[in-house]
Tab-separated table of C-alpha atoms in Angstrom:
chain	number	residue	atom	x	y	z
A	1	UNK	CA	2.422	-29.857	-10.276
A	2	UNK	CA	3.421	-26.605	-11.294
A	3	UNK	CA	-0.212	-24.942	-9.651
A	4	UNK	CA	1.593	-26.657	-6.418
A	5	UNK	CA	4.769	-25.366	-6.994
A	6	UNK	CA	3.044	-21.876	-7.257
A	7	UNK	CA	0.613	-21.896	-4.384
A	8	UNK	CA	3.924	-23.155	-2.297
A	9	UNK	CA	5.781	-19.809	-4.168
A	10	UNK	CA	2.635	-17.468	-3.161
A	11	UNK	CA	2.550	-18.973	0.820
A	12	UNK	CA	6.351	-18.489	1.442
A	13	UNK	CA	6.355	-14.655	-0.510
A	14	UNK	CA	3.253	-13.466	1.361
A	15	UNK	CA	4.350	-15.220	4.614
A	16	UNK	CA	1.251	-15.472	7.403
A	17	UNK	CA	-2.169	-15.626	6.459
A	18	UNK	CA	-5.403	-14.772	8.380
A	19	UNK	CA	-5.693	-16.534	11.914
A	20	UNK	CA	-2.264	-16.899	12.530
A	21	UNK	CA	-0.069	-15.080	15.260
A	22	UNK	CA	2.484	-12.883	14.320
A	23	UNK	CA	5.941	-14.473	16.426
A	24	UNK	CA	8.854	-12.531	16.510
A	25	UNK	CA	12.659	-14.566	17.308
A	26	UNK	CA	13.774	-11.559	19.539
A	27	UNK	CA	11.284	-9.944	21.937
A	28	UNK	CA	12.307	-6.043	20.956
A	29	UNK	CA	9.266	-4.387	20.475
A	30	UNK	CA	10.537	-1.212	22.624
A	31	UNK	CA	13.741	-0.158	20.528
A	32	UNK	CA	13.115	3.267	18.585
A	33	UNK	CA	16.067	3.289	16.194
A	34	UNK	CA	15.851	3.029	12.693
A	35	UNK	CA	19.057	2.921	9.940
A	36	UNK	CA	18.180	3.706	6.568
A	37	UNK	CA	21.287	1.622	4.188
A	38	UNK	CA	21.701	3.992	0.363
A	39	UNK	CA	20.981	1.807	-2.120
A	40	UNK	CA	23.216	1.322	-5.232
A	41	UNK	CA	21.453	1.524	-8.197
A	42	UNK	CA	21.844	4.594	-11.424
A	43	UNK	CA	19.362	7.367	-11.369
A	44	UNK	CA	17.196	6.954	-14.174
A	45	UNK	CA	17.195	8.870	-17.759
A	46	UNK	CA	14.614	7.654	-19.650
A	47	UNK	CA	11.082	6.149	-19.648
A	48	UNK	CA	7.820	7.431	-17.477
A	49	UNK	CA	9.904	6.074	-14.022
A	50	UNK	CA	13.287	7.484	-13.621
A	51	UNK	CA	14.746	6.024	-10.185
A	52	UNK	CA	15.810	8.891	-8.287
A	53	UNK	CA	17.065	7.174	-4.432
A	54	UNK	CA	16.271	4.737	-2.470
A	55	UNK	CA	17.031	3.473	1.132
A	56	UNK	CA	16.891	-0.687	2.851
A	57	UNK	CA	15.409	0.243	6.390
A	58	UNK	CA	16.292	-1.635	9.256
A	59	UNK	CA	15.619	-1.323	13.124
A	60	UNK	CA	16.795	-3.786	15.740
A	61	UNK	CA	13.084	-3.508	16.627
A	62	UNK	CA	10.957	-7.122	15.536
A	63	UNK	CA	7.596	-5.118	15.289
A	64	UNK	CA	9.474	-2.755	12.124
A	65	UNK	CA	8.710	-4.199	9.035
A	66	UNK	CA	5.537	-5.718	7.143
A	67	UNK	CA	4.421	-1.921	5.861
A	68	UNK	CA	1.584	-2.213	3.423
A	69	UNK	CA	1.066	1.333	3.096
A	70	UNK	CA	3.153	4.569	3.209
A	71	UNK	CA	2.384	8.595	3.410
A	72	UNK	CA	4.227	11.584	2.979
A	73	UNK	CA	3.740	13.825	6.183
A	74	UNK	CA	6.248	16.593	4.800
A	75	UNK	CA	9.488	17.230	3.275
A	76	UNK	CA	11.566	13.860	3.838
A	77	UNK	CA	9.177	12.936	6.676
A	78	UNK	CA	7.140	9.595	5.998
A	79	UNK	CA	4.418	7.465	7.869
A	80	UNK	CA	4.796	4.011	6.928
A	81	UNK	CA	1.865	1.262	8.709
A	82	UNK	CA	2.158	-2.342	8.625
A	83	UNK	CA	0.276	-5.275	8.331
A	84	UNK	CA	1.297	-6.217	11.787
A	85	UNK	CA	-0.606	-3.554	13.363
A	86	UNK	CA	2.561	-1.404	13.755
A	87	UNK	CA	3.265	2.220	12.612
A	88	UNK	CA	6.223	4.094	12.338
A	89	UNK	CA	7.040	7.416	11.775
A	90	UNK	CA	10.976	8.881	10.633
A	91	UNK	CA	12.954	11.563	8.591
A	92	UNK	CA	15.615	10.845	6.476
A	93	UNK	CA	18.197	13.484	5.477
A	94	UNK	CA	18.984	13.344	1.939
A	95	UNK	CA	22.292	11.441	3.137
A	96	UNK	CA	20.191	8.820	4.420
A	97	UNK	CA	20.864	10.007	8.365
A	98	UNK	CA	17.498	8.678	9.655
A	99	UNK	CA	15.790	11.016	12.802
A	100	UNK	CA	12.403	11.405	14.881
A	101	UNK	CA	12.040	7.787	14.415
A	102	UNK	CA	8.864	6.910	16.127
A	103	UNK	CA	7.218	2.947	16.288
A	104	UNK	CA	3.852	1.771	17.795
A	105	UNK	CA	1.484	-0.123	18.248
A	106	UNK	CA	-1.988	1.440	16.196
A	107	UNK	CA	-4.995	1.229	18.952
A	108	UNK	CA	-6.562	-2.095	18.786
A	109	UNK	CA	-10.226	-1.140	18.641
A	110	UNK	CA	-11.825	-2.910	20.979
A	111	UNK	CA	-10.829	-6.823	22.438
A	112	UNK	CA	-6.792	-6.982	22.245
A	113	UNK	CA	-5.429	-9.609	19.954
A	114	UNK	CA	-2.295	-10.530	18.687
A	115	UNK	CA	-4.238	-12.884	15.622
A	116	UNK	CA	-3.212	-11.001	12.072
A	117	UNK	CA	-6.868	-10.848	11.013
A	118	UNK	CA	-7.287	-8.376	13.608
A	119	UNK	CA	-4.784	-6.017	13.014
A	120	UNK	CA	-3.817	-6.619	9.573
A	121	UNK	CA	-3.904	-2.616	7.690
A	122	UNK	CA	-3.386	-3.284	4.133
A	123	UNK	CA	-4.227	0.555	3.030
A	124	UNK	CA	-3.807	3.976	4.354
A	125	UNK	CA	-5.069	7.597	3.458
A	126	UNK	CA	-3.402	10.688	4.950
A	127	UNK	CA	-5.224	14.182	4.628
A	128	UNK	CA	-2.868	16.840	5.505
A	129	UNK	CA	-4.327	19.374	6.371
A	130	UNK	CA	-6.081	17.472	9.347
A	131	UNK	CA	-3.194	15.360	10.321
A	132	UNK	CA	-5.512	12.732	10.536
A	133	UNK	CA	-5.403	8.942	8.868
A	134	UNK	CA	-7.486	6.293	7.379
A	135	UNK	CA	-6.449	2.487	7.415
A	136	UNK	CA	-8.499	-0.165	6.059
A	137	UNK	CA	-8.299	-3.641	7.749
A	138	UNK	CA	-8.396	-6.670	5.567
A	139	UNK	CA	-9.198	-9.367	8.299
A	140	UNK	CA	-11.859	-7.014	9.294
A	141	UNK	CA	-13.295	-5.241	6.592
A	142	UNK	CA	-12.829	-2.026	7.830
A	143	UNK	CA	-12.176	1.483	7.920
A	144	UNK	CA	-10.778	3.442	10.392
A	145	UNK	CA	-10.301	7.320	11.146
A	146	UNK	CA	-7.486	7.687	13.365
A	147	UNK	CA	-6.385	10.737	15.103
A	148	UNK	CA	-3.138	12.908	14.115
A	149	UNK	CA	-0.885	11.225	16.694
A	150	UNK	CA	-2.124	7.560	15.827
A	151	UNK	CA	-3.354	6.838	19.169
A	152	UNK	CA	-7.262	6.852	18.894
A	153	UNK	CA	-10.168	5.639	16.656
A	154	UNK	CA	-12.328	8.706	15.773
A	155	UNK	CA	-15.054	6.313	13.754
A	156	UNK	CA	-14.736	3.477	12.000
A	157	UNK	CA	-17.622	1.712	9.699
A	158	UNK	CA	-17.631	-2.226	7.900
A	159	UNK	CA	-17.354	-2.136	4.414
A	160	UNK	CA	-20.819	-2.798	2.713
A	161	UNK	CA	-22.053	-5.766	1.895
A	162	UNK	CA	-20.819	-8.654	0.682
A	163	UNK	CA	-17.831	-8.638	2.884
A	164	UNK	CA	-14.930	-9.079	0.583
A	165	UNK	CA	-12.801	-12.101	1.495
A	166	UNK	CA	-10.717	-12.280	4.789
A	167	UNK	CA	-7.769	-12.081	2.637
A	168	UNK	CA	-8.341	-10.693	-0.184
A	169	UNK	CA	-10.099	-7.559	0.655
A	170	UNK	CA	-9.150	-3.874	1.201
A	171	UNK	CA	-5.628	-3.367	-0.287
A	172	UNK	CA	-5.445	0.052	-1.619
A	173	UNK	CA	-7.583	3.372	-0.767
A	174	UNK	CA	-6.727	6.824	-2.308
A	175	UNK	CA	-8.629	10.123	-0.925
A	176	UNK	CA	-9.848	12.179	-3.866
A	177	UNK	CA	-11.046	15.728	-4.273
A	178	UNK	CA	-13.737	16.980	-2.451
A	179	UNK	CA	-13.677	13.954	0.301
A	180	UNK	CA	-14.320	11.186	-1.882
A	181	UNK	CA	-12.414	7.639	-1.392
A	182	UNK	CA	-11.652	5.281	-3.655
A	183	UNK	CA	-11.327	1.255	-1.925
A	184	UNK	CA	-9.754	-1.433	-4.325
A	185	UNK	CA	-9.957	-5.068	-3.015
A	186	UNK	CA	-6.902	-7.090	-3.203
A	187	UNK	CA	-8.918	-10.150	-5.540
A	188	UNK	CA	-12.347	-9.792	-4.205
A	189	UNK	CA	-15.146	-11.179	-6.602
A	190	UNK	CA	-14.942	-13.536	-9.141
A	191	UNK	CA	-16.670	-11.327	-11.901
A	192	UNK	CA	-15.839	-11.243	-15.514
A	193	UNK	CA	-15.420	-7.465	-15.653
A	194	UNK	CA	-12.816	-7.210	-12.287
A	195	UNK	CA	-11.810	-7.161	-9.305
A	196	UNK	CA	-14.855	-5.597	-7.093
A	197	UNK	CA	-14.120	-1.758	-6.030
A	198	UNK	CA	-15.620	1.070	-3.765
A	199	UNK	CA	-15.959	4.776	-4.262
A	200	UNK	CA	-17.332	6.620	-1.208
A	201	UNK	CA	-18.952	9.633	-1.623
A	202	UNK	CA	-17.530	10.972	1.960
A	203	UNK	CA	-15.633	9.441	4.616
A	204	UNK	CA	-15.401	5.854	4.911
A	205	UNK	CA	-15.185	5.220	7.978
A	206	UNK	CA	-18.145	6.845	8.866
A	207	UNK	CA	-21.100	4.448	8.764
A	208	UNK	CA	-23.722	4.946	6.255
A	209	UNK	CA	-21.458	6.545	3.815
A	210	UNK	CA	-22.867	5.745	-0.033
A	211	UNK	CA	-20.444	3.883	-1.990
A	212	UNK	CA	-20.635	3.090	-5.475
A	213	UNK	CA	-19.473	-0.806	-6.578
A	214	UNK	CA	-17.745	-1.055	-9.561
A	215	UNK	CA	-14.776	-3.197	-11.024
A	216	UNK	CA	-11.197	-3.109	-12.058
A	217	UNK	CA	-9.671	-5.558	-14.857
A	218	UNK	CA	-6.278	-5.198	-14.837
A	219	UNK	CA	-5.214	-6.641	-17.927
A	220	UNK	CA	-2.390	-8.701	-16.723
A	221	UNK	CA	-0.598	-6.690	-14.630
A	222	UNK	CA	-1.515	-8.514	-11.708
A	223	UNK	CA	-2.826	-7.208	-8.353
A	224	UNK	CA	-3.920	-3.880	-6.584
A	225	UNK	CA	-1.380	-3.367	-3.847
A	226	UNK	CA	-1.631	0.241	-3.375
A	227	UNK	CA	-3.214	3.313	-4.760
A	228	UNK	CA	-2.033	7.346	-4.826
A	229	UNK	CA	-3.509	10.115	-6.195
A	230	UNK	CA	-2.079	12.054	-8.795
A	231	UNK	CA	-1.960	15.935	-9.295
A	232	UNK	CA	-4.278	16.066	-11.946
A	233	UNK	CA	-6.999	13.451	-10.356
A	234	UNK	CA	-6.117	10.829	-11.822
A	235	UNK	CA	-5.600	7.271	-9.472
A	236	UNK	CA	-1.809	5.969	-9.677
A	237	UNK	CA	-2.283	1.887	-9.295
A	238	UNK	CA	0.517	-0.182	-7.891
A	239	UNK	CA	-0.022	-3.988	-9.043
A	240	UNK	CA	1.897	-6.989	-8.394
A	241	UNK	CA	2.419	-9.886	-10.000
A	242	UNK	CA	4.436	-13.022	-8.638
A	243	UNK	CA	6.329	-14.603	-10.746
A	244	UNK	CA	9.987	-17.106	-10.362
A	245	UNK	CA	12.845	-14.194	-11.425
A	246	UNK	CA	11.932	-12.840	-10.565
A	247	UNK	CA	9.453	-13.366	-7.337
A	248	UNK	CA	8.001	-9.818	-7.766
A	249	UNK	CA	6.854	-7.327	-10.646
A	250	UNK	CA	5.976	-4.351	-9.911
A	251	UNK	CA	3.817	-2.313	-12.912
A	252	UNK	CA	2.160	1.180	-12.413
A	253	UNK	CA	-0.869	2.012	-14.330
A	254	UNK	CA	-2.955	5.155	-14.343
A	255	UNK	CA	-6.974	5.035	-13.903
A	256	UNK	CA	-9.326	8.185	-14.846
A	257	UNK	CA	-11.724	8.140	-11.781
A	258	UNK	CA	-14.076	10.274	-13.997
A	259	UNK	CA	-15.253	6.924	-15.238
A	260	UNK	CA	-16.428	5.389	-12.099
A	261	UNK	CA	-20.169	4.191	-12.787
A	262	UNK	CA	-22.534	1.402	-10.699
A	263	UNK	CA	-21.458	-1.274	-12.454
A	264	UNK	CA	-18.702	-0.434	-14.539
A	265	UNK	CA	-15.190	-1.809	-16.036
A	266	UNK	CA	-12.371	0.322	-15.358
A	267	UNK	CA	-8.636	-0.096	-16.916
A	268	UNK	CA	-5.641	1.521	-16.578
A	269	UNK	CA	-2.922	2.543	-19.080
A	270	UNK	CA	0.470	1.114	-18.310
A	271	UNK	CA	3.064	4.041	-17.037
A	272	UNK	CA	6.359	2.032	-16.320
A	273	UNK	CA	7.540	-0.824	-13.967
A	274	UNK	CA	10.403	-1.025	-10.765
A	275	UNK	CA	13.474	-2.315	-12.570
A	276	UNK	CA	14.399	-5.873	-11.728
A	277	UNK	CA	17.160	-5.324	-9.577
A	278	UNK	CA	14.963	-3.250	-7.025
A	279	UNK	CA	12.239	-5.646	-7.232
A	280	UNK	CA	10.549	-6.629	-3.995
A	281	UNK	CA	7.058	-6.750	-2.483
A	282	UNK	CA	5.905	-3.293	-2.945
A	283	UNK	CA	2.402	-2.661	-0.916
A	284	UNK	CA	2.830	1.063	-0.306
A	285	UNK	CA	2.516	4.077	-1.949
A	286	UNK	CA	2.552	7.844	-2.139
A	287	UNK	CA	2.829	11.116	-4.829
A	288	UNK	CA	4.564	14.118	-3.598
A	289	UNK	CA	4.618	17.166	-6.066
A	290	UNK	CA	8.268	18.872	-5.295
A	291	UNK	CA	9.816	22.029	-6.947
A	292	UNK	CA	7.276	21.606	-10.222
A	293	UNK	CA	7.795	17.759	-10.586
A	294	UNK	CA	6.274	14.999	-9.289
A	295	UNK	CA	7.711	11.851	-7.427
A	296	UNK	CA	6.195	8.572	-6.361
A	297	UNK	CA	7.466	6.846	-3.243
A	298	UNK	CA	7.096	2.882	-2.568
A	299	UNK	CA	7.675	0.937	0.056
A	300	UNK	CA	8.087	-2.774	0.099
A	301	UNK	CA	6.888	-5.641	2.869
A	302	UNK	CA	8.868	-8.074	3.616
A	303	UNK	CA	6.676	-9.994	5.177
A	304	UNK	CA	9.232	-10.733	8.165
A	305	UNK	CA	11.085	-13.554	6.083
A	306	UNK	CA	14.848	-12.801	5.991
A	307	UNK	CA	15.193	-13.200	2.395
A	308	UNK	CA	13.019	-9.888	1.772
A	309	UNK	CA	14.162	-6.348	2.530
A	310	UNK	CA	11.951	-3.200	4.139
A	311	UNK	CA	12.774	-1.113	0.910
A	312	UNK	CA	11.580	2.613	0.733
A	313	UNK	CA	12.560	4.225	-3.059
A	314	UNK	CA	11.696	7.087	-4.997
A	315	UNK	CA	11.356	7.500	-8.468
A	316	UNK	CA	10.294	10.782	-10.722
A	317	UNK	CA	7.315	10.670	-12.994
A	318	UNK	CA	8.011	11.648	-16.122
A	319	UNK	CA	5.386	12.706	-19.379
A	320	UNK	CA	2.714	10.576	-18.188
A	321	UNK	CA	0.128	9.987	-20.910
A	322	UNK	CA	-2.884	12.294	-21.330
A	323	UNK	CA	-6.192	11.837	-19.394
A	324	UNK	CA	-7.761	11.673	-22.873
A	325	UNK	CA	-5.990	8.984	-24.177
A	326	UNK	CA	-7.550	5.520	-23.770
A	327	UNK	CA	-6.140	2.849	-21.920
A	328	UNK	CA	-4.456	-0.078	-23.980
C-alpha cells in the first residue's frame, strides 16, 4: 500500500508523462508579460547556501511555466526553457520590476507535435560567448544546438546507444572547459554502480561525437535534476528527492569531473540543501561568479498543477569543500 500511495505521490508531483498532450484551461499562448512576486524569506548567515533573493514568476500566459532548465545570459538577465517546449527570456531589476520579457515556442525539428515526448527539454547549456544553446530532449534522446535567438536547429545528434528510457533520460548537461559536455540521465540503467552518464569530448549535438559512459551513485540524495559548472571545474549537482513534508528536497553535491573514466563510479560530496520553506520542484540551474563571489540560481517546475509555484531564487556559495577532499 504505501509503494501505491507513493507512485500516486510521484504521478500527481511530476504531472504528464510521455505521450500525453500538454492542455492548457485558457488558450493564452500570445501574452508577453511576466510579474516576478519578492519572496519572504531571511537572507542566509551560515552554512555552504546562504539564501540571498528570490522571486514566484507568473504570466497570464498558459505556455509560462514547466522550466527544467535555466541560464544566465548577463547581469539579471535569465533564459529559462521548459519541458513544454517553451522558452522565455526576462530581466528583473533588483526590485523585482520584470522587463524584455520574451516567450516562444523552441523550433520543433521536423513533424509538428503537440505530444510531450516530442518537445519535452529537460537540460540546457548556454556558451556565452556564442550566444548559442544546447537542450537535450528526454522523449527523444537528443541534443540540440540552437541558434542565439532560439529560432533554429544548427545540428542535433541521438544520444548513443542504448537509448536511455523515454522518461528517464537526459536531465542535466553542464559544458566544461575546452568544449567538453557532461549528460546525466534522470534514472537511466539499473546498474549497481549508478545512474548511467555521458561525457562528450566536443559538441553533442554533433553526430559522431565520442562520449565516454560512466555512472553516478548518489548516495541518497535522490535524483539528477540539473547540473552547473563551477569556477574551479568542478560539476555542481542538483538532486531531488520526493518525499510527504515535505513533497520536495532539494540537496546540492559537488562532483570532480577529473575522475570521469569508461566505466567508473562517481560521488559527490554534500554542499547544503534549499530550506524547507522554499522547497519546490527545482529542475534548473546556473553559477554566476559576481563581484569575487559566486551565486547559484534555481528555478523550480511546477509542472502546470496549481498547487506548485514557477520559483526562480538565488543563493551564495559559501567555503565549499576542497577538490582534494573525498566525497563522504
Amino acid at each position: 500500500m504505501r509503494r501505491l500511495l507513493f507512485a500516486a505521490l510521484i504521478f500527481v508531483a511530476l504531472g504528464p508523462v510521455p505521450g500525453t498532450q500538454q492542455r492548457f484551461p485558457v488558450a493564452d499562448l500570445t501574452s508577453q508579460q511576466v510579474a516576478a512576486r519578492p519572496l519572504r524569506y531571511p537572507a542566509g548567515q551560515a552554512g555552504m547556501l546562504r539564501f540571498v533573493r528570490g522571486w514566484r514568476l507568473v504570466s497570464p500566459n498558459d505556455a509560462f511555466g514547466g522550466f527544467s532548465a535555466l541560464a544566465i545570459l548577463g547581469p539579471d538577465r535569465f533564459q529559462l526553457v521548459s519541458d513544454n517546449g517553451y522558452w522565455a527570456r526576462l530581466t528583473i531589476a533588483a526590485g523585482g520590476a520584470v522587463s524584455d520579457a520574451r516567450i516562444a515556442m523552441l523550433p520543433l525539428g521536423g513533424a509538428p507535435s503537440q505530444r510531450k515526448s516530442q518537445r519535452d527539454v529537460e537540460s540546457m547549456a548556454f556558451d556565452p560567448a556564442s550566444g548559442k544553446s544546447w537542450v537535450a530532449l528526454e522523449g527523444l534522446n537528443q541534443v540540440w544546438r540552437l541558434d542565439p535567438a532560439l529560432g533554429r536547429i544548427e545540428s542535433r545528434a541521438r544520444l548513443p546507444r542504448p537509448s536511455w528510457p523515454a522518461n528517464r533520460g537526459p536531465e542535466a548537461m553542464v559544458r566544461l572547459a575546452g568544449g567538453r559536455t557532461v549528460i546525466f540521465s534522470e534514472d537511466a540503467d539499473d546498474d549497481p554502480r549508478g545512474r548511467e552518464a555521458l561525457l562528450f569530448t566536443g559538441d553533442p549535438a554533433e553526430p559522431g561525437t565520442k562520449a565516454v559512459r560512466f555512472f553516478y551513485d548518489s548516495q541518497g540524495k535522490g535524483l539528477v535534476s540539473d547540473a552547473a559548472a563551477l569556477p574551479d571545474g568542478r560539476i555542481l549537482l542538483v538532486h531531488r528527492r520526493l518525499g510527504l513534508d515535505p513533497v520536495f528536497t532539494t540537496i546540492l553535491g559537488v562532483v570532480d569531473p577529473a575522475a570521469i573514466r569508461p566505466g567508473a563510479r562517481l560521488t559527490s560530496r554534500t554542499i547544503g540543501r534549499v530550506p524547507a520553506a522554499l522547497a519546490d520542484n527545482y529542475e534548473g540551474a546556473a553559477v554566476e561568479r559576481r563581484g569575487g563571489r559566486t551565486f547559484l540560481w534555481l528555478v523550480s517546475d511546477n509542472n502546470f498543477n496549481s498547487w506548485q509555484r514557477s520559483l526562480l531564487v538565488e543563493f551564495e556559495l559559501v567555503g565549499l569543500p576542497d577538490s582534494k577532499k573525498a566525497a563522504p
